[in-house]
Amino acid sequence: MPERVVGRRRELGTLAGLLDEVERGRGQGALLIGDAGIGKSTTAAAFADTARERGYVVAWGRCPETETLPYWPWRQAFRALGLSTVLPDDPGTGRTGVFAAVADQLATATAEYPALIILEDLHLADGPALALLPFVVGLLPELRCLLLITSRDNAVDVAEPAAEALRALPPSFVRIPLSGLDREATGQLVTQVLGQDTDLAYADVVHDRTGGNPFFVQELARWHAARGTTSTETPTGVRQVLERRLARLSQPAYDVLATAAVLGEDVDLELVAAVDETTTADMLVVLADAVAARLAEVDGTRMRFAHSLVREVVYSGLGVHRRSLLHLRAAELLAGRPDADPGQVAAHYRGAVGQPDAATRSRQFALLAARAAQRQSGYEQAVRFYRWADVEDPLVQLELGEAQVLAGELAAGRDTLRAVAREATDPRTVARAVLGMGGGVGGFEVDLSDTEQTELLASVVPQLPDDALKAAAVARVALGRIPTDRGDGPRQLADEAVRMARATRDARAEAAALAVWCDVFAGPDHVAERAAAAERMLALATGDLALLLLARRLLVVALLEQGRFTDADVQIAAFARAVLPLRLPLYSWLVPIWKGMRALMSGRLDETETCIAEATRLGEDAESVNAPLMVFALGAALADTTGVFDELQAYVETVMVPFIGNPMIDGPSAYYLARAGAVEEARGIVRRRVRDGLDAIPTDAEWLESVAFLGAAAGVLGDDECAQLAFDALTPYAGLWVIDGVGGACLGSVSLFLGRLAAQLGRPEARELLETALETHRMAGAETLVVETEKALAELGAVHAAPGVGVLRRLGATWEVTWRGVTVQVADSKGVRDLALLLARPRTPVSVIDLSGPGRVHGADLGPALDDQARAAYRERLRELADELAEAEDRNDLGRAEKLRVEQEFLTQELAGALGLGGRARSAGDPVERSRKAVSMRIGAAVKVIERVHPALGRHLRASIRTGRQCVYEPEDDVTWHCQVTSGA
């Protein structure tokens, strides 16, 4: 199929089948029908290319829109075929003789070469051209010819004589209707026009606006390319096509479409009738013309336009005054209804430009709509309506700023709220504005570096009565004091806020105070208390989405720190269910972060990369300060796991360098720099921290992570003094897990870090700590961490006595294999990936189709693998072998029996490979058979590579791996392999 055609494979296949019939001597006819721009000419041109390739003479005839000579399309086609018949200029004379001459010459012309005659736009044909049509159609069975006609098929565009001619075509004439492209084909066509990969969201917009009409799709894409924007303007070419179709409607039908266009794309018929000041019954009669023209559809009590572009053209074609009057009439009708949507009413008053009081009424209803949207968590819609309301009142500006923050316009929202807080004289307004800057009373994302927020809030707290707002304000001041007050001040304020909130008996206030309490009391000493506080928040926060999500976020972190991963997964799923339908970036970016963290724990590296990309996009949309830090945490953990040190260096340089010197960041900085090869720089950080001690690191949410990283850096650098310092600090927390931030990465149980440090220091408890970590990681299903722990035990000498454990892990372009205490590396290959999949599923057959990967098994059949004679010979020889083997066994001739068994097994496998189900011959080009050979060869090659560097493991794999149409790893004894299985094997 030519590259310029998309979405027409089925139609072109039908036409190609007709060529087969023509080549058998039976002429055929086909009719391509559909709306303007639907692709009739493009499909016909693509088919013409196919016909030419098959040796056809292709002759085109096109019916013009302007008046021309009679028989015009036939004149063009006959000239292309080399016919000498002269069609008369006067259609009323000599028709019988002319038609007879046409018959003779067509027979002569198609006898030597088959012909494809294409008559385009038959709906425009004149009387003589239509008169010749049935005569030629009647000749087709005797000609080596395919007649292809294209025509529109709606009542407005097709005149009655042409419609009658089309209806009179015989049943043997194949009718092929063309409809709009589906979404996938629309995306392909847009990509073809733009010459680059297309954003799926943009392709969906194009499909929705065009209904998949290829001409409209291309015009919109070109419009976009020319302007570099997804403008909603209608391209000139599209407008001209639709305006011509609309011009053929009766005036009453056009008026109904005009009223509907003002109301929307999918509208209630009763409302259209009311605005049009008519009855629904009368309107349906008038609307029949538009439905017949395929410009609109009626479904029960509703009418919708065929696609958005029809409405856009009708709407833009209305004069400003008429459009304004229709909007006013619609606004007044809707405003009088008890169930009116204030947003719709506001939009119609807004469209009633120049009408008395319309602007005032629009602002009134816009404010109602904004507040209604905010109550329903529709923050983006709320922002739009607040802007429509355009009210300078501080309270309305406060509501606008709160909506902006929650909608993801973080910077703009904080600016709006800061202006309110600075100018307001009412302490309650100031308090609400500052609380709103952090995402509401709970503070989902508070900028702790913005000291002005804390000072503004602290200045009005004494002026507030002891109520729910004051409790939330005191709690936020406590949070804001953390960066500057290393004493007990923040904790005392947090406790006070909780007591005050409980005294008010206000559930939201208590939940908000508990949220801050969790942040103030972050760190390893209060994990259980934070989990309990977060669970209390869940019970209190019903009905408040922001507080509910904050409670789940806090609970997820506490559960992860305790190693309660199943419970954490439940909370992550609940968070996702609540936030994803709302599409609020401020909250949504956490979902892919958590999913990526869990995927990395399980060794699903490709999924982790996908999650990182999604979290990056959502974090940017949210203008979040925290999202890039968590993306960094997850990306760095992935790079560390895979050993991609160049990426680690880039992570450190782009994210951590600005924080170097901050005691909290010393541990991660030193570790990642050491892993990336910047050993001296890392050593300098470690020695400074050893000299200054760990007391400078705040015992907050990052303390455990910071000290654990410092210990890991000590292991890379061989710094025993730092290792001892970290070991002593971490020992009280052996039962916890090290979690980066709000769940950006799970670094493992503290016992893993302690076990490694103990091993470095030569402490006797090293093995016990590592074995505890191993069991903990296994119970959590943390395959990546199991691999790490097995490696640590192997280095300690605790694993080589247990031959039933192996490790196969991906390290970028290589794989690390540990077996019986020996660790080697081999290059990445498809065969090694196959081995990883098989070793991870001992005694479980895996189809070669699955090993080949989706979409890789294809191709044509190459005939039987063995012909009949060969199969018969194989069967005869197998019968002989059975007799000879029985004889050898009776004589106890073990040597001969073994040789016979080898030959028997070979022939049996060959015969089995050549036969399918029921003993039918299998094709040599059978895709499964080709996959079997490819997979067997690459697994064999991988085993050879492993055997060169690890002979014992190579021998084990040769004895345990079975290949064929099903591959399986069947070790003689039980073996547990910890493998990272990547997709695309």
PDB file of C-alpha atoms in Angstrom, residues 667-852:
ATOM      1  CA  GLY A 667      25.977  11.227  52.715  1.00  0.00           C
ATOM      2  CA  PRO A 668      24.207  10.944  49.333  1.00  0.00           C
ATOM      3  CA  SER A 669      26.733  13.323  47.710  1.00  0.00           C
ATOM      4  CA  ALA A 670      29.716  11.337  48.916  1.00  0.00           C
ATOM      5  CA  TYR A 671      28.230   7.986  47.906  1.00  0.00           C
ATOM      6  CA  TYR A 672      27.129   8.977  44.412  1.00  0.00           C
ATOM      7  CA  LEU A 673      30.349  10.857  43.709  1.00  0.00           C
ATOM      8  CA  ALA A 674      32.367   7.830  44.838  1.00  0.00           C
ATOM      9  CA  ARG A 675      30.284   5.491  42.666  1.00  0.00           C
ATOM     10  CA  ALA A 676      30.686   7.875  39.720  1.00  0.00           C
ATOM     11  CA  GLY A 677      34.476   7.853  40.102  1.00  0.00           C
ATOM     12  CA  ALA A 678      35.028  11.235  41.791  1.00  0.00           C
ATOM     13  CA  VAL A 679      36.824   9.473  44.660  1.00  0.00           C
ATOM     14  CA  GLU A 680      38.872  12.345  46.050  1.00  0.00           C
ATOM     15  CA  GLU A 681      35.929  14.718  46.098  1.00  0.00           C
ATOM     16  CA  ALA A 682      33.843  12.072  47.857  1.00  0.00           C
ATOM     17  CA  ARG A 683      36.647  11.372  50.343  1.00  0.00           C
ATOM     18  CA  GLY A 684      36.829  15.061  51.223  1.00  0.00           C
ATOM     19  CA  ILE A 685      33.123  15.124  52.088  1.00  0.00           C
ATOM     20  CA  VAL A 686      33.405  11.971  54.204  1.00  0.00           C
ATOM     21  CA  ARG A 687      36.452  13.196  56.122  1.00  0.00           C
ATOM     22  CA  ARG A 688      34.742  16.531  56.852  1.00  0.00           C
ATOM     23  CA  ARG A 689      31.693  14.743  58.207  1.00  0.00           C
ATOM     24  CA  VAL A 690      33.838  12.438  60.355  1.00  0.00           C
ATOM     25  CA  ARG A 691      35.678  15.470  61.722  1.00  0.00           C
ATOM     26  CA  ASP A 692      32.496  17.461  62.446  1.00  0.00           C
ATOM     27  CA  GLY A 693      30.448  14.471  63.630  1.00  0.00           C
ATOM     28  CA  LEU A 694      26.864  13.479  62.863  1.00  0.00           C
ATOM     29  CA  ASP A 695      25.196  15.897  65.272  1.00  0.00           C
ATOM     30  CA  ALA A 696      25.089  18.545  62.528  1.00  0.00           C
ATOM     31  CA  ILE A 697      22.673  16.367  60.518  1.00  0.00           C
ATOM     32  CA  PRO A 698      19.103  17.258  61.570  1.00  0.00           C
ATOM     33  CA  THR A 699      17.238  14.238  62.944  1.00  0.00           C
ATOM     34  CA  ASP A 700      14.396  14.743  60.489  1.00  0.00           C
ATOM     35  CA  ALA A 701      12.967  12.804  57.548  1.00  0.00           C
ATOM     36  CA  GLU A 702      16.347  12.680  55.757  1.00  0.00           C
ATOM     37  CA  TRP A 703      18.541  11.692  58.747  1.00  0.00           C
ATOM     38  CA  LEU A 704      18.330   7.913  58.284  1.00  0.00           C
ATOM     39  CA  GLU A 705      18.912   8.164  54.542  1.00  0.00           C
ATOM     40  CA  SER A 706      21.823  10.583  55.009  1.00  0.00           C
ATOM     41  CA  VAL A 707      23.643   8.405  57.553  1.00  0.00           C
ATOM     42  CA  ALA A 708      22.973   5.210  55.559  1.00  0.00           C
ATOM     43  CA  PHE A 709      24.480   6.819  52.438  1.00  0.00           C
ATOM     44  CA  LEU A 710      27.441   8.011  54.473  1.00  0.00           C
ATOM     45  CA  GLY A 711      28.033   4.430  55.591  1.00  0.00           C
ATOM     46  CA  ALA A 712      27.720   3.192  51.994  1.00  0.00           C
ATOM     47  CA  ALA A 713      30.245   5.830  50.893  1.00  0.00           C
ATOM     48  CA  ALA A 714      32.584   4.613  53.616  1.00  0.00           C
ATOM     49  CA  GLY A 715      32.294   1.125  52.113  1.00  0.00           C
ATOM     50  CA  VAL A 716      33.172   2.324  48.600  1.00  0.00           C
ATOM     51  CA  LEU A 717      36.099   4.413  49.896  1.00  0.00           C
ATOM     52  CA  GLY A 718      37.304   1.897  52.489  1.00  0.00           C
ATOM     53  CA  ASP A 719      37.069   4.489  55.274  1.00  0.00           C
ATOM     54  CA  ASP A 720      36.773   2.415  58.460  1.00  0.00           C
ATOM     55  CA  GLU A 721      36.488   5.402  60.792  1.00  0.00           C
ATOM     56  CA  CYS A 722      33.432   6.679  58.919  1.00  0.00           C
ATOM     57  CA  ALA A 723      32.064   3.128  58.769  1.00  0.00           C
ATOM     58  CA  GLN A 724      32.261   2.809  62.550  1.00  0.00           C
ATOM     59  CA  LEU A 725      30.579   6.190  62.995  1.00  0.00           C
ATOM     60  CA  ALA A 726      27.701   5.205  60.690  1.00  0.00           C
ATOM     61  CA  PHE A 727      27.401   1.726  62.224  1.00  0.00           C
ATOM     62  CA  ASP A 728      26.993   3.124  65.736  1.00  0.00           C
ATOM     63  CA  ALA A 729      24.423   5.681  64.594  1.00  0.00           C
ATOM     64  CA  LEU A 730      22.324   3.192  62.597  1.00  0.00           C
ATOM     65  CA  THR A 731      22.326   0.314  65.083  1.00  0.00           C
ATOM     66  CA  PRO A 732      19.240   1.449  67.073  1.00  0.00           C
ATOM     67  CA  TYR A 733      17.203   1.437  63.845  1.00  0.00           C
ATOM     68  CA  ALA A 734      18.037  -2.034  62.501  1.00  0.00           C
ATOM     69  CA  GLY A 735      14.333  -2.880  62.126  1.00  0.00           C
ATOM     70  CA  LEU A 736      13.539   0.061  59.837  1.00  0.00           C
ATOM     71  CA  TRP A 737      13.944   0.628  56.091  1.00  0.00           C
ATOM     72  CA  VAL A 738      15.841   3.473  54.426  1.00  0.00           C
ATOM     73  CA  ILE A 739      13.426   5.512  52.302  1.00  0.00           C
ATOM     74  CA  ASP A 740      14.461   8.506  50.221  1.00  0.00           C
ATOM     75  CA  GLY A 741      12.196  11.520  50.847  1.00  0.00           C
ATOM     76  CA  VAL A 742       8.478  10.835  50.416  1.00  0.00           C
ATOM     77  CA  GLY A 743       9.148   7.496  48.738  1.00  0.00           C
ATOM     78  CA  GLY A 744      11.404   8.471  45.851  1.00  0.00           C
ATOM     79  CA  ALA A 745      13.476   5.333  46.360  1.00  0.00           C
ATOM     80  CA  CYS A 746      13.674   2.369  48.712  1.00  0.00           C
ATOM     81  CA  LEU A 747      17.335   1.817  49.528  1.00  0.00           C
ATOM     82  CA  GLY A 748      16.857  -1.328  51.591  1.00  0.00           C
ATOM     83  CA  SER A 749      16.540  -2.368  55.196  1.00  0.00           C
ATOM     84  CA  VAL A 750      18.837  -0.735  57.723  1.00  0.00           C
ATOM     85  CA  SER A 751      20.129  -4.231  58.530  1.00  0.00           C
ATOM     86  CA  LEU A 752      21.603  -4.412  54.996  1.00  0.00           C
ATOM     87  CA  PHE A 753      23.610  -1.243  55.588  1.00  0.00           C
ATOM     88  CA  LEU A 754      24.612  -2.468  59.067  1.00  0.00           C
ATOM     89  CA  GLY A 755      25.627  -5.874  57.688  1.00  0.00           C
ATOM     90  CA  ARG A 756      27.881  -4.325  55.057  1.00  0.00           C
ATOM     91  CA  LEU A 757      29.418  -1.959  57.597  1.00  0.00           C
ATOM     92  CA  ALA A 758      29.950  -4.834  60.055  1.00  0.00           C
ATOM     93  CA  ALA A 759      31.630  -6.874  57.316  1.00  0.00           C
ATOM     94  CA  GLN A 760      33.917  -3.949  56.488  1.00  0.00           C
ATOM     95  CA  LEU A 761      34.810  -3.566  60.164  1.00  0.00           C
ATOM     96  CA  GLY A 762      35.264  -7.317  60.669  1.00  0.00           C
ATOM     97  CA  ARG A 763      32.506  -7.479  63.246  1.00  0.00           C
ATOM     98  CA  PRO A 764      31.099 -10.958  64.080  1.00  0.00           C
ATOM     99  CA  GLU A 765      27.442  -9.902  63.676  1.00  0.00           C
ATOM    100  CA  ALA A 766      27.907  -9.153  59.950  1.00  0.00           C
ATOM    101  CA  ARG A 767      26.533 -12.499  58.759  1.00  0.00           C
ATOM    102  CA  GLU A 768      23.518 -12.398  61.090  1.00  0.00           C
ATOM    103  CA  LEU A 769      22.661  -8.851  59.986  1.00  0.00           C
ATOM    104  CA  LEU A 770      22.932  -9.740  56.294  1.00  0.00           C
ATOM    105  CA  GLU A 771      20.888 -12.911  56.701  1.00  0.00           C
ATOM    106  CA  THR A 772      18.220 -10.871  58.499  1.00  0.00           C
ATOM    107  CA  ALA A 773      18.301  -8.372  55.641  1.00  0.00           C
ATOM    108  CA  LEU A 774      18.050 -11.184  53.083  1.00  0.00           C
ATOM    109  CA  GLU A 775      14.973 -12.651  54.737  1.00  0.00           C
ATOM    110  CA  THR A 776      13.419  -9.205  55.089  1.00  0.00           C
ATOM    111  CA  HIS A 777      14.005  -8.386  51.427  1.00  0.00           C
ATOM    112  CA  ARG A 778      12.655 -11.740  50.290  1.00  0.00           C
ATOM    113  CA  MET A 779       9.482 -11.272  52.329  1.00  0.00           C
ATOM    114  CA  ALA A 780       9.032  -7.831  50.742  1.00  0.00           C
ATOM    115  CA  GLY A 781       9.483  -9.234  47.213  1.00  0.00           C
ATOM    116  CA  ALA A 782      12.358  -6.777  46.737  1.00  0.00           C
ATOM    117  CA  GLU A 783      14.250  -8.737  44.092  1.00  0.00           C
ATOM    118  CA  THR A 784      16.810  -5.997  43.443  1.00  0.00           C
ATOM    119  CA  LEU A 785      17.661  -5.826  47.127  1.00  0.00           C
ATOM    120  CA  VAL A 786      17.755  -9.626  47.409  1.00  0.00           C
ATOM    121  CA  VAL A 787      20.401  -9.578  44.660  1.00  0.00           C
ATOM    122  CA  GLU A 788      22.379  -6.937  46.548  1.00  0.00           C
ATOM    123  CA  THR A 789      22.166  -8.853  49.811  1.00  0.00           C
ATOM    124  CA  GLU A 790      23.147 -12.156  48.177  1.00  0.00           C
ATOM    125  CA  LYS A 791      26.148 -10.401  46.723  1.00  0.00           C
ATOM    126  CA  ALA A 792      27.123  -9.020  50.135  1.00  0.00           C
ATOM    127  CA  LEU A 793      26.804 -12.489  51.657  1.00  0.00           C
ATOM    128  CA  ALA A 794      28.836 -13.987  48.824  1.00  0.00           C
ATOM    129  CA  GLU A 795      31.600 -11.461  49.453  1.00  0.00           C
ATOM    130  CA  LEU A 796      31.440 -12.399  53.139  1.00  0.00           C
ATOM    131  CA  GLY A 797      31.828 -16.075  52.223  1.00  0.00           C
ATOM    132  CA  ALA A 798      28.369 -17.068  53.446  1.00  0.00           C
ATOM    133  CA  VAL A 799      26.950 -18.158  50.133  1.00  0.00           C
ATOM    134  CA  HIS A 800      29.516 -20.378  48.401  1.00  0.00           C
ATOM    135  CA  ALA A 801      28.602 -23.202  50.790  1.00  0.00           C
ATOM    136  CA  ALA A 802      25.049 -23.013  49.432  1.00  0.00           C
ATOM    137  CA  PRO A 803      25.283 -24.038  45.767  1.00  0.00           C
ATOM    138  CA  GLY A 804      21.532 -23.724  45.363  1.00  0.00           C
ATOM    139  CA  VAL A 805      21.601 -19.905  45.039  1.00  0.00           C
ATOM    140  CA  GLY A 806      22.537 -17.868  41.964  1.00  0.00           C
ATOM    141  CA  VAL A 807      22.373 -14.204  40.998  1.00  0.00           C
ATOM    142  CA  LEU A 808      21.978 -12.764  37.475  1.00  0.00           C
ATOM    143  CA  ARG A 809      21.615  -8.998  37.335  1.00  0.00           C
ATOM    144  CA  ARG A 810      21.730  -6.402  34.569  1.00  0.00           C
ATOM    145  CA  LEU A 811      24.413  -3.690  34.829  1.00  0.00           C
ATOM    146  CA  GLY A 812      23.809  -1.476  31.819  1.00  0.00           C
ATOM    147  CA  ALA A 813      25.575  -3.103  28.863  1.00  0.00           C
ATOM    148  CA  THR A 814      26.747  -6.103  30.905  1.00  0.00           C
ATOM    149  CA  TRP A 815      25.325  -8.775  33.205  1.00  0.00           C
ATOM    150  CA  GLU A 816      26.817  -9.787  36.545  1.00  0.00           C
ATOM    151  CA  VAL A 817      26.560 -13.507  37.349  1.00  0.00           C
ATOM    152  CA  THR A 818      27.226 -14.976  40.798  1.00  0.00           C
ATOM    153  CA  TRP A 819      27.321 -18.767  41.215  1.00  0.00           C
ATOM    154  CA  ARG A 820      28.917 -20.782  43.999  1.00  0.00           C
ATOM    155  CA  GLY A 821      30.764 -17.762  45.363  1.00  0.00           C
ATOM    156  CA  VAL A 822      32.272 -16.750  42.007  1.00  0.00           C
ATOM    157  CA  THR A 823      31.126 -13.496  40.345  1.00  0.00           C
ATOM    158  CA  VAL A 824      31.780 -12.779  36.662  1.00  0.00           C
ATOM    159  CA  GLN A 825      30.499 -10.339  34.062  1.00  0.00           C
ATOM    160  CA  VAL A 826      29.313 -11.066  30.511  1.00  0.00           C
ATOM    161  CA  ALA A 827      28.156  -8.763  27.753  1.00  0.00           C
ATOM    162  CA  ASP A 828      24.455  -8.128  27.296  1.00  0.00           C
ATOM    163  CA  SER A 829      22.831 -10.200  24.558  1.00  0.00           C
ATOM    164  CA  LYS A 830      19.450 -11.605  23.654  1.00  0.00           C
ATOM    165  CA  GLY A 831      20.631 -15.027  24.735  1.00  0.00           C
ATOM    166  CA  VAL A 832      21.558 -13.824  28.233  1.00  0.00           C
ATOM    167  CA  ARG A 833      18.151 -12.157  28.514  1.00  0.00           C
ATOM    168  CA  ASP A 834      16.547 -15.456  27.528  1.00  0.00           C
ATOM    169  CA  LEU A 835      18.560 -17.200  30.243  1.00  0.00           C
ATOM    170  CA  ALA A 836      17.440 -14.649  32.824  1.00  0.00           C
ATOM    171  CA  LEU A 837      13.815 -15.393  31.996  1.00  0.00           C
ATOM    172  CA  LEU A 838      14.305 -19.167  32.167  1.00  0.00           C
ATOM    173  CA  LEU A 839      16.406 -19.147  35.342  1.00  0.00           C
ATOM    174  CA  ALA A 840      13.797 -16.999  37.086  1.00  0.00           C
ATOM    175  CA  ARG A 841      11.179 -19.713  36.360  1.00  0.00           C
ATOM    176  CA  PRO A 842      12.791 -23.078  37.123  1.00  0.00           C
ATOM    177  CA  ARG A 843      10.913 -26.122  35.768  1.00  0.00           C
ATOM    178  CA  THR A 844       8.413 -23.814  34.002  1.00  0.00           C
ATOM    179  CA  PRO A 845       8.298 -24.247  30.183  1.00  0.00           C
ATOM    180  CA  VAL A 846       8.444 -20.939  28.292  1.00  0.00           C
ATOM    181  CA  SER A 847       7.310 -20.704  24.675  1.00  0.00           C
ATOM    182  CA  VAL A 848       9.831 -19.485  22.129  1.00  0.00           C
ATOM    183  CA  ILE A 849       7.157 -17.001  21.052  1.00  0.00           C
ATOM    184  CA  ASP A 850       7.355 -15.397  24.500  1.00  0.00           C
ATOM    185  CA  LEU A 851      11.150 -15.397  24.357  1.00  0.00           C
ATOM    186  CA  SER A 852      11.131 -13.834  20.890  1.00  0.00           C
TER     187      SER A 852
END
